[in-house]
């Protein structure tokens, strides 16, 4: 059997990596895509200082969980005003990077509804114009800087779309833990648990391969060790660096496998119950782990490398770990009853990401 592992993103990692932006631009100009608070926390000023006249424009109205309603006017304006700018630099969490991935692909008639039809699976969207993306994460968890996918929401229609085109891989990921030093505790926790979820989801995954496993096992072990320490010492640069590296490894793992059942469940929990992504995709991990154990001997082996022996006890230990960080792990804790939970998990298994899960569901859900 042969395996393929492919990730074309050039990653630049380490404290001060931000300073590599001018050389990565190599004479090109860039539009900055970031979140509104970047100005107040001094990040925008810092980027202006680093980029100088290579900065061709700033879009700083990125909202959490980008929605097609806000994205449509932003996208059309971007392509009207910046048709000639070659590069987008996305600075922020998953929402900023995902927004940039939607912005980076354009068409000749400047109509967002064609992109939307592509997202909805009604008609293939083939971009005729596209930008180069440099992704600069300010959180440690999303992995979006090393994957081609963007999660786009349509709250009105209660839908979640996944944008995925050959052109939406970032060219560069610039991972600078100094940018993460001022992250609030809640975002540090949510993004760290998102990374843990990416790593585990790439193990109990039909697309797993030995290379993705190597990244995933390291990411799980690192996150279990580092995240609790980081929550105690949020301004410790070394710990920020280790968590950033763990999240990068998790990103490298799921860039080749995609996510699985826990993420499929998370989309419903975010749409219907408003849970932040990192909580929504991590609270079901112990339950999904229980379903995964025993499905395939080779997956059990890798899960044991990641979570330690005995594997039978791993769901209890994982649950204790997540709860020790203040996150509840049962559906009932989020107001979801046993019957609704059962239906949600079955529905999630039929979703695009749910189908990546190695197991079939025949277990009762402990609500
Ligand atoms: Fe995620």
mmCIF file of C-alpha atoms and ligand atoms in Angstrom:
data_model
loop_
_atom_site.group_PDB
_atom_site.id
_atom_site.type_symbol
_atom_site.label_atom_id
_atom_site.label_comp_id
_atom_site.label_asym_id
_atom_site.label_seq_id
_atom_site.Cartn_x
_atom_site.Cartn_y
_atom_site.Cartn_z
ATOM 1 C CA UNK A 1 0.000 0.000 0.000
ATOM 2 C CA UNK A 2 1.305 3.466 -0.839
ATOM 3 C CA UNK A 3 0.370 6.634 1.006
ATOM 4 C CA UNK A 4 0.368 10.264 -0.014
ATOM 5 C CA UNK A 5 1.022 13.234 2.192
ATOM 6 C CA UNK A 6 0.812 16.699 0.676
ATOM 7 C CA UNK A 7 1.079 20.146 2.220
ATOM 8 C CA UNK A 8 2.366 22.986 0.048
ATOM 9 C CA UNK A 9 2.423 25.695 2.746
ATOM 10 C CA UNK A 10 5.805 27.230 3.539
ATOM 11 C CA UNK A 11 5.766 27.724 7.322
ATOM 12 C CA UNK A 12 7.885 30.302 9.125
ATOM 13 C CA UNK A 13 7.844 29.669 12.871
ATOM 14 C CA UNK A 14 9.290 31.357 15.948
ATOM 15 C CA UNK A 15 9.311 34.540 18.035
ATOM 16 C CA UNK A 16 9.822 37.491 15.678
ATOM 17 C CA UNK A 17 8.614 35.573 12.592
ATOM 18 C CA UNK A 18 6.397 38.576 11.823
ATOM 19 C CA UNK A 19 9.489 40.447 10.672
ATOM 20 C CA UNK A 20 9.859 38.048 7.748
ATOM 21 C CA UNK A 21 6.749 39.504 6.064
ATOM 22 C CA UNK A 22 8.569 42.105 3.903
ATOM 23 C CA UNK A 23 10.935 39.490 2.473
ATOM 24 C CA UNK A 24 8.071 37.026 1.886
ATOM 25 C CA UNK A 25 6.282 39.754 -0.086
ATOM 26 C CA UNK A 26 9.368 40.036 -2.298
ATOM 27 C CA UNK A 27 8.436 43.467 -3.622
ATOM 28 C CA UNK A 28 4.705 42.772 -3.944
ATOM 29 C CA UNK A 29 1.989 44.793 -2.220
ATOM 30 C CA UNK A 30 -0.554 43.320 0.153
ATOM 31 C CA UNK A 31 -3.979 43.997 1.597
ATOM 32 C CA UNK A 32 -4.230 43.254 5.308
ATOM 33 C CA UNK A 33 -7.320 41.338 6.486
ATOM 34 C CA UNK A 34 -7.766 41.438 10.242
ATOM 35 C CA UNK A 35 -10.204 41.870 13.139
ATOM 36 C CA UNK A 36 -11.508 45.250 14.407
ATOM 37 C CA UNK A 37 -9.662 45.103 17.757
ATOM 38 C CA UNK A 38 -6.288 44.875 15.980
ATOM 39 C CA UNK A 39 -6.146 48.669 16.002
ATOM 40 C CA UNK A 40 -6.798 49.057 19.755
ATOM 41 C CA UNK A 41 -4.293 46.416 20.833
ATOM 42 C CA UNK A 42 -1.553 47.998 18.722
ATOM 43 C CA UNK A 43 -1.331 45.123 16.246
ATOM 44 C CA UNK A 44 -2.400 47.208 13.259
ATOM 45 C CA UNK A 45 0.225 49.852 14.071
ATOM 46 C CA UNK A 46 2.880 47.165 14.368
ATOM 47 C CA UNK A 47 1.929 45.706 10.979
ATOM 48 C CA UNK A 48 1.946 49.155 9.362
ATOM 49 C CA UNK A 49 5.427 49.667 10.786
ATOM 50 C CA UNK A 50 6.668 46.303 9.465
ATOM 51 C CA UNK A 51 5.027 46.504 6.037
ATOM 52 C CA UNK A 52 5.480 50.228 5.333
ATOM 53 C CA UNK A 53 4.562 51.063 1.719
ATOM 54 C CA UNK A 54 4.055 47.391 0.873
ATOM 55 C CA UNK A 55 0.678 47.732 2.632
ATOM 56 C CA UNK A 56 -1.919 48.591 -0.024
ATOM 57 C CA UNK A 57 -5.038 48.542 2.154
ATOM 58 C CA UNK A 58 -6.637 47.343 5.367
ATOM 59 C CA UNK A 59 -9.858 45.390 5.864
ATOM 60 C CA UNK A 60 -10.390 45.212 9.597
ATOM 61 C CA UNK A 61 -14.068 44.364 9.831
ATOM 62 C CA UNK A 62 -13.722 40.588 10.067
ATOM 63 C CA UNK A 63 -16.452 39.129 12.295
ATOM 64 C CA UNK A 64 -16.201 35.887 14.274
ATOM 65 C CA UNK A 65 -17.578 32.965 12.214
ATOM 66 C CA UNK A 66 -17.750 34.775 8.835
ATOM 67 C CA UNK A 67 -21.287 34.836 7.423
ATOM 68 C CA UNK A 68 -22.249 35.187 3.761
ATOM 69 C CA UNK A 69 -24.396 38.221 4.634
ATOM 70 C CA UNK A 70 -21.337 40.240 5.720
ATOM 71 C CA UNK A 71 -18.969 38.565 3.320
ATOM 72 C CA UNK A 72 -20.883 39.449 0.130
ATOM 73 C CA UNK A 73 -20.372 43.261 0.225
ATOM 74 C CA UNK A 74 -16.828 42.878 1.603
ATOM 75 C CA UNK A 75 -15.869 40.493 -1.215
ATOM 76 C CA UNK A 76 -17.357 42.634 -4.001
ATOM 77 C CA UNK A 77 -15.724 45.791 -2.649
ATOM 78 C CA UNK A 78 -12.383 44.011 -2.209
ATOM 79 C CA UNK A 79 -12.307 42.900 -5.840
ATOM 80 C CA UNK A 80 -13.398 46.391 -7.054
ATOM 81 C CA UNK A 81 -10.741 48.203 -5.040
ATOM 82 C CA UNK A 82 -7.852 45.734 -4.959
ATOM 83 C CA UNK A 83 -8.000 43.915 -8.272
ATOM 84 C CA UNK A 84 -4.311 44.639 -8.855
ATOM 85 C CA UNK A 85 -2.915 43.870 -5.398
ATOM 86 C CA UNK A 86 -1.223 40.480 -5.525
ATOM 87 C CA UNK A 87 -1.179 39.356 -1.903
ATOM 88 C CA UNK A 88 -3.537 39.139 1.076
ATOM 89 C CA UNK A 89 -2.021 38.989 4.552
ATOM 90 C CA UNK A 90 -4.560 37.564 7.009
ATOM 91 C CA UNK A 91 -3.765 38.312 10.644
ATOM 92 C CA UNK A 92 -6.018 36.862 13.329
ATOM 93 C CA UNK A 93 -7.754 33.673 14.357
ATOM 94 C CA UNK A 94 -9.565 31.229 12.105
ATOM 95 C CA UNK A 95 -12.220 33.787 11.192
ATOM 96 C CA UNK A 96 -9.698 36.263 9.724
ATOM 97 C CA UNK A 97 -7.859 33.548 7.791
ATOM 98 C CA UNK A 98 -11.099 31.950 6.569
ATOM 99 C CA UNK A 99 -12.427 35.356 5.469
ATOM 100 C CA UNK A 100 -9.204 35.918 3.525
ATOM 101 C CA UNK A 101 -9.614 32.531 1.820
ATOM 102 C CA UNK A 102 -13.038 33.612 0.568
ATOM 103 C CA UNK A 103 -11.659 36.981 -0.557
ATOM 104 C CA UNK A 104 -8.671 35.479 -2.372
ATOM 105 C CA UNK A 105 -10.739 33.837 -5.119
ATOM 106 C CA UNK A 106 -12.512 36.072 -7.638
ATOM 107 C CA UNK A 107 -14.340 35.851 -10.930
ATOM 108 C CA UNK A 108 -14.426 38.081 -13.972
ATOM 109 C CA UNK A 109 -17.872 39.604 -13.372
ATOM 110 C CA UNK A 110 -17.294 40.337 -9.689
ATOM 111 C CA UNK A 111 -20.414 38.479 -8.524
ATOM 112 C CA UNK A 112 -20.391 36.960 -5.068
ATOM 113 C CA UNK A 113 -23.543 34.952 -5.762
ATOM 114 C CA UNK A 114 -21.458 32.707 -8.039
ATOM 115 C CA UNK A 115 -19.117 31.948 -5.150
ATOM 116 C CA UNK A 116 -22.135 31.394 -2.914
ATOM 117 C CA UNK A 117 -23.640 28.933 -5.418
ATOM 118 C CA UNK A 118 -20.310 27.093 -5.324
ATOM 119 C CA UNK A 119 -20.382 26.964 -1.521
ATOM 120 C CA UNK A 120 -23.929 25.642 -1.567
ATOM 121 C CA UNK A 121 -22.938 22.968 -4.079
ATOM 122 C CA UNK A 122 -25.371 24.301 -6.713
ATOM 123 C CA UNK A 123 -22.772 25.130 -9.377
ATOM 124 C CA UNK A 124 -19.015 24.682 -9.374
ATOM 125 C CA UNK A 125 -17.118 27.890 -8.705
ATOM 126 C CA UNK A 126 -13.974 28.175 -10.800
ATOM 127 C CA UNK A 127 -12.068 31.338 -9.912
ATOM 128 C CA UNK A 128 -10.597 33.224 -12.840
ATOM 129 C CA UNK A 129 -8.598 35.566 -10.603
ATOM 130 C CA UNK A 130 -6.918 34.826 -7.289
ATOM 131 C CA UNK A 131 -4.513 36.268 -4.759
ATOM 132 C CA UNK A 132 -1.567 34.812 -2.866
ATOM 133 C CA UNK A 133 -2.354 34.321 0.836
ATOM 134 C CA UNK A 134 0.032 34.793 3.743
ATOM 135 C CA UNK A 135 -1.678 33.573 6.921
ATOM 136 C CA UNK A 136 -0.500 34.945 10.252
ATOM 137 C CA UNK A 137 -2.408 33.265 13.099
ATOM 138 C CA UNK A 138 -2.757 35.133 16.388
ATOM 139 C CA UNK A 139 -4.284 32.103 18.089
ATOM 140 C CA UNK A 140 -2.845 28.610 18.518
ATOM 141 C CA UNK A 141 -5.442 26.160 17.329
ATOM 142 C CA UNK A 142 -7.308 26.828 14.113
ATOM 143 C CA UNK A 143 -4.791 25.232 11.767
ATOM 144 C CA UNK A 144 -6.349 27.293 8.961
ATOM 145 C CA UNK A 145 -2.892 28.660 8.135
ATOM 146 C CA UNK A 146 -1.820 25.235 6.816
ATOM 147 C CA UNK A 147 -5.073 23.996 5.270
ATOM 148 C CA UNK A 148 -7.040 24.978 2.147
ATOM 149 C CA UNK A 149 -10.455 25.035 3.880
ATOM 150 C CA UNK A 150 -12.529 27.915 5.124
ATOM 151 C CA UNK A 151 -15.662 27.581 7.211
ATOM 152 C CA UNK A 152 -18.315 30.022 6.031
ATOM 153 C CA UNK A 153 -21.693 30.350 7.730
ATOM 154 C CA UNK A 154 -25.183 31.241 6.591
ATOM 155 C CA UNK A 155 -27.006 31.819 9.851
ATOM 156 C CA UNK A 156 -30.200 32.871 8.088
ATOM 157 C CA UNK A 157 -30.404 29.483 6.344
ATOM 158 C CA UNK A 158 -28.925 27.696 9.391
ATOM 159 C CA UNK A 159 -26.144 26.302 7.212
ATOM 160 C CA UNK A 160 -22.390 25.848 7.404
ATOM 161 C CA UNK A 161 -20.372 25.746 4.217
ATOM 162 C CA UNK A 162 -16.825 24.593 3.611
ATOM 163 C CA UNK A 163 -14.909 26.528 0.981
ATOM 164 C CA UNK A 164 -12.227 24.359 -0.565
ATOM 165 C CA UNK A 165 -10.536 25.144 -3.847
ATOM 166 C CA UNK A 166 -7.085 24.268 -5.204
ATOM 167 C CA UNK A 167 -6.304 28.014 -4.994
ATOM 168 C CA UNK A 168 -7.199 28.429 -1.304
ATOM 169 C CA UNK A 169 -4.017 26.962 0.175
ATOM 170 C CA UNK A 170 -2.013 29.723 1.886
ATOM 171 C CA UNK A 171 1.410 30.205 0.302
ATOM 172 C CA UNK A 172 2.990 31.047 3.658
ATOM 173 C CA UNK A 173 2.071 30.528 7.308
ATOM 174 C CA UNK A 174 3.883 32.941 9.599
ATOM 175 C CA UNK A 175 3.577 31.624 13.146
ATOM 176 C CA UNK A 176 4.887 34.089 15.684
ATOM 177 C CA UNK A 177 4.123 33.200 19.334
ATOM 178 C CA UNK A 178 4.794 36.820 20.344
ATOM 179 C CA UNK A 179 1.483 37.691 18.664
ATOM 180 C CA UNK A 180 -0.288 35.286 21.034
ATOM 181 C CA UNK A 181 1.004 36.737 24.308
ATOM 182 C CA UNK A 182 -2.013 38.984 24.845
ATOM 183 C CA UNK A 183 -4.670 36.435 23.885
ATOM 184 C CA UNK A 184 -7.503 36.389 26.437
ATOM 185 C CA UNK A 185 -7.823 33.239 28.552
ATOM 186 C CA UNK A 186 -11.091 32.130 26.940
ATOM 187 C CA UNK A 187 -9.644 32.309 23.403
ATOM 188 C CA UNK A 188 -6.423 30.593 24.509
ATOM 189 C CA UNK A 189 -8.489 27.739 25.915
ATOM 190 C CA UNK A 190 -10.896 27.462 22.989
ATOM 191 C CA UNK A 191 -8.152 27.488 20.380
ATOM 192 C CA UNK A 192 -6.005 25.013 22.344
ATOM 193 C CA UNK A 193 -8.919 22.588 22.591
ATOM 194 C CA UNK A 194 -9.605 23.084 18.871
ATOM 195 C CA UNK A 195 -6.028 21.947 18.193
ATOM 196 C CA UNK A 196 -6.535 18.885 20.409
ATOM 197 C CA UNK A 197 -9.692 18.106 18.478
ATOM 198 C CA UNK A 198 -7.946 18.455 15.098
ATOM 199 C CA UNK A 199 -5.228 16.056 16.202
ATOM 200 C CA UNK A 200 -7.574 13.383 17.587
ATOM 201 C CA UNK A 201 -9.971 13.749 14.655
ATOM 202 C CA UNK A 202 -7.131 13.032 12.247
ATOM 203 C CA UNK A 203 -6.386 9.759 14.079
ATOM 204 C CA UNK A 204 -9.923 8.289 14.147
ATOM 205 C CA UNK A 205 -10.162 9.163 10.496
ATOM 206 C CA UNK A 206 -10.516 7.022 7.367
ATOM 207 C CA UNK A 207 -7.958 9.289 5.644
ATOM 208 C CA UNK A 208 -5.222 8.893 8.285
ATOM 209 C CA UNK A 209 -1.747 7.990 7.077
ATOM 210 C CA UNK A 210 1.574 7.408 8.877
ATOM 211 C CA UNK A 211 2.707 10.995 8.308
ATOM 212 C CA UNK A 212 -0.511 12.563 9.581
ATOM 213 C CA UNK A 213 -0.353 10.139 12.544
ATOM 214 C CA UNK A 214 3.149 11.331 13.460
ATOM 215 C CA UNK A 215 1.990 14.952 13.549
ATOM 216 C CA UNK A 216 -1.242 14.055 15.362
ATOM 217 C CA UNK A 217 0.351 11.980 18.136
ATOM 218 C CA UNK A 218 2.887 14.733 18.856
ATOM 219 C CA UNK A 219 0.151 17.386 18.815
ATOM 220 C CA UNK A 220 -2.048 15.478 21.275
ATOM 221 C CA UNK A 221 0.811 14.792 23.686
ATOM 222 C CA UNK A 222 2.098 18.376 23.499
ATOM 223 C CA UNK A 223 -1.360 19.885 24.011
ATOM 224 C CA UNK A 224 -2.133 17.659 26.998
ATOM 225 C CA UNK A 225 1.111 18.770 28.605
ATOM 226 C CA UNK A 226 1.272 22.428 27.615
ATOM 227 C CA UNK A 227 -2.291 23.772 27.607
ATOM 228 C CA UNK A 228 -2.912 23.487 31.400
ATOM 229 C CA UNK A 229 0.461 25.154 32.094
ATOM 230 C CA UNK A 230 -0.269 27.902 29.588
ATOM 231 C CA UNK A 231 -3.636 28.620 31.218
ATOM 232 C CA UNK A 232 -1.687 29.255 34.449
ATOM 233 C CA UNK A 233 1.057 31.332 32.772
ATOM 234 C CA UNK A 234 -0.501 33.072 29.755
ATOM 235 C CA UNK A 235 2.377 35.526 29.304
ATOM 236 C CA UNK A 236 5.063 32.825 29.196
ATOM 237 C CA UNK A 237 6.539 33.106 25.684
ATOM 238 C CA UNK A 238 8.088 29.622 25.768
ATOM 239 C CA UNK A 239 4.708 28.049 26.584
ATOM 240 C CA UNK A 240 2.993 30.175 23.910
ATOM 241 C CA UNK A 241 5.614 28.890 21.474
ATOM 242 C CA UNK A 242 5.073 25.264 22.439
ATOM 243 C CA UNK A 243 1.294 25.582 22.121
ATOM 244 C CA UNK A 244 1.700 27.304 18.739
ATOM 245 C CA UNK A 245 3.886 24.422 17.593
ATOM 246 C CA UNK A 246 1.373 21.847 18.855
ATOM 247 C CA UNK A 247 -1.395 23.624 16.939
ATOM 248 C CA UNK A 248 0.805 23.707 13.823
ATOM 249 C CA UNK A 249 1.405 19.954 14.100
ATOM 250 C CA UNK A 250 -2.333 19.368 14.530
ATOM 251 C CA UNK A 251 -2.918 21.526 11.451
ATOM 252 C CA UNK A 252 -0.361 19.518 9.455
ATOM 253 C CA UNK A 253 -2.141 16.322 10.546
ATOM 254 C CA UNK A 254 -5.680 17.288 9.602
ATOM 255 C CA UNK A 255 -4.592 19.162 6.466
ATOM 256 C CA UNK A 256 -4.390 15.676 4.963
ATOM 257 C CA UNK A 257 -7.259 13.890 6.675
ATOM 258 C CA UNK A 258 -9.876 16.616 7.255
ATOM 259 C CA UNK A 259 -11.775 16.500 10.525
ATOM 260 C CA UNK A 260 -14.368 13.912 11.547
ATOM 261 C CA UNK A 261 -17.319 13.279 13.836
ATOM 262 C CA UNK A 262 -16.588 15.743 16.661
ATOM 263 C CA UNK A 263 -16.360 18.616 14.182
ATOM 264 C CA UNK A 264 -19.490 17.460 12.416
ATOM 265 C CA UNK A 265 -21.293 17.589 15.777
ATOM 266 C CA UNK A 266 -19.760 20.986 16.509
ATOM 267 C CA UNK A 267 -21.385 22.678 13.523
ATOM 268 C CA UNK A 268 -24.862 21.843 14.859
ATOM 269 C CA UNK A 269 -23.912 22.944 18.376
ATOM 270 C CA UNK A 270 -22.586 26.259 17.067
ATOM 271 C CA UNK A 271 -25.587 26.918 14.798
ATOM 272 C CA UNK A 272 -28.300 25.814 17.223
ATOM 273 C CA UNK A 273 -26.779 26.446 20.626
ATOM 274 C CA UNK A 274 -24.251 29.210 19.916
ATOM 275 C CA UNK A 275 -21.222 27.353 21.299
ATOM 276 C CA UNK A 276 -17.808 28.772 20.328
ATOM 277 C CA UNK A 277 -16.053 26.466 17.860
ATOM 278 C CA UNK A 278 -13.270 25.299 20.198
ATOM 279 C CA UNK A 279 -15.773 24.216 22.855
ATOM 280 C CA UNK A 280 -18.255 22.749 20.382
ATOM 281 C CA UNK A 281 -15.617 20.505 18.763
ATOM 282 C CA UNK A 282 -13.900 19.424 21.984
ATOM 283 C CA UNK A 283 -16.675 18.692 24.488
ATOM 284 C CA UNK A 284 -17.764 15.571 22.506
ATOM 285 C CA UNK A 285 -14.187 14.213 22.213
ATOM 286 C CA UNK A 286 -14.425 11.705 25.101
ATOM 287 C CA UNK A 287 -17.723 10.397 23.718
ATOM 288 C CA UNK A 288 -16.315 10.098 20.177
ATOM 289 C CA UNK A 289 -13.153 8.455 21.564
ATOM 290 C CA UNK A 290 -15.328 5.837 23.246
ATOM 291 C CA UNK A 291 -17.003 5.151 19.902
ATOM 292 C CA UNK A 292 -13.624 4.976 18.119
ATOM 293 C CA UNK A 293 -11.934 2.496 20.461
ATOM 294 C CA UNK A 294 -12.168 -1.049 19.188
ATOM 295 C CA UNK A 295 -13.158 -0.094 15.650
ATOM 296 C CA UNK A 296 -9.733 -0.695 14.090
ATOM 297 C CA UNK A 297 -6.646 -2.208 15.696
ATOM 298 C CA UNK A 298 -4.243 0.138 13.888
ATOM 299 C CA UNK A 299 -6.207 3.196 15.053
ATOM 300 C CA UNK A 300 -6.297 1.863 18.627
ATOM 301 C CA UNK A 301 -2.525 1.611 18.528
ATOM 302 C CA UNK A 302 -2.091 5.228 17.428
ATOM 303 C CA UNK A 303 -4.682 6.457 19.935
ATOM 304 C CA UNK A 304 -2.764 4.653 22.666
ATOM 305 C CA UNK A 305 0.477 6.343 21.558
ATOM 306 C CA UNK A 306 -1.295 9.692 21.776
ATOM 307 C CA UNK A 307 -3.294 9.209 24.963
ATOM 308 C CA UNK A 308 -1.334 6.577 26.870
ATOM 309 C CA UNK A 309 -2.215 3.106 28.116
ATOM 310 C CA UNK A 310 -4.530 1.559 28.996
ATOM 311 C CA UNK A 311 -6.639 2.782 26.099
ATOM 312 C CA UNK A 312 -9.847 1.529 27.710
ATOM 313 C CA UNK A 313 -9.344 4.166 30.396
ATOM 314 C CA UNK A 314 -8.509 6.976 27.931
ATOM 315 C CA UNK A 315 -12.069 8.371 27.561
ATOM 316 C CA UNK A 316 -12.263 8.888 31.327
ATOM 317 C CA UNK A 317 -8.819 10.546 31.405
ATOM 318 C CA UNK A 318 -9.627 12.743 28.398
ATOM 319 C CA UNK A 319 -12.892 13.806 29.958
ATOM 320 C CA UNK A 320 -11.110 14.621 33.242
ATOM 321 C CA UNK A 321 -8.529 16.664 31.305
ATOM 322 C CA UNK A 322 -11.140 18.749 29.470
ATOM 323 C CA UNK A 323 -13.242 19.226 32.610
ATOM 324 C CA UNK A 324 -10.133 20.278 34.572
ATOM 325 C CA UNK A 325 -9.928 23.230 32.163
ATOM 326 C CA UNK A 326 -13.493 24.204 33.034
ATOM 327 C CA UNK A 327 -15.222 22.714 29.986
ATOM 328 C CA UNK A 328 -18.131 20.318 30.497
ATOM 329 C CA UNK A 329 -18.167 17.190 28.342
ATOM 330 C CA UNK A 330 -21.781 16.034 28.242
ATOM 331 C CA UNK A 331 -24.569 17.170 25.948
ATOM 332 C CA UNK A 332 -26.813 17.694 28.969
ATOM 333 C CA UNK A 333 -24.377 20.342 30.250
ATOM 334 C CA UNK A 334 -25.327 22.404 27.181
ATOM 335 C CA UNK A 335 -29.062 21.909 27.524
ATOM 336 C CA UNK A 336 -29.258 19.100 24.954
ATOM 337 C CA UNK A 337 -31.369 16.143 26.085
ATOM 338 C CA UNK A 338 -30.616 12.489 25.406
ATOM 339 C CA UNK A 339 -32.933 12.138 22.414
ATOM 340 C CA UNK A 340 -31.792 15.370 20.750
ATOM 341 C CA UNK A 341 -28.158 14.352 21.338
ATOM 342 C CA UNK A 342 -28.714 10.946 19.783
ATOM 343 C CA UNK A 343 -30.346 12.500 16.713
ATOM 344 C CA UNK A 344 -27.627 15.127 16.453
ATOM 345 C CA UNK A 345 -24.831 12.542 16.527
ATOM 346 C CA UNK A 346 -26.552 10.368 13.919
ATOM 347 C CA UNK A 347 -27.147 13.422 11.717
ATOM 348 C CA UNK A 348 -23.514 14.482 12.226
ATOM 349 C CA UNK A 349 -22.286 11.074 11.134
ATOM 350 C CA UNK A 350 -24.049 11.554 7.801
ATOM 351 C CA UNK A 351 -22.384 14.946 7.276
ATOM 352 C CA UNK A 352 -19.324 15.400 5.058
ATOM 353 C CA UNK A 353 -16.917 15.406 8.000
ATOM 354 C CA UNK A 354 -18.834 12.719 9.926
ATOM 355 C CA UNK A 355 -18.213 10.280 7.085
ATOM 356 C CA UNK A 356 -14.475 10.532 7.798
ATOM 357 C CA UNK A 357 -15.022 8.847 11.175
ATOM 358 C CA UNK A 358 -13.803 5.243 11.333
ATOM 359 C CA UNK A 359 -16.707 3.870 13.309
ATOM 360 C CA UNK A 360 -20.367 3.126 12.971
ATOM 361 C CA UNK A 361 -22.596 4.373 15.714
ATOM 362 C CA UNK A 362 -24.458 1.834 17.746
ATOM 363 C CA UNK A 363 -23.798 3.181 21.189
ATOM 364 C CA UNK A 364 -26.151 5.088 23.451
ATOM 365 C CA UNK A 365 -25.190 8.694 24.073
ATOM 366 C CA UNK A 366 -24.677 9.509 27.730
ATOM 367 C CA UNK A 367 -26.487 12.813 28.051
HETATM 368 FE FE1 LIG B 1 -11.669 23.077 14.387
#
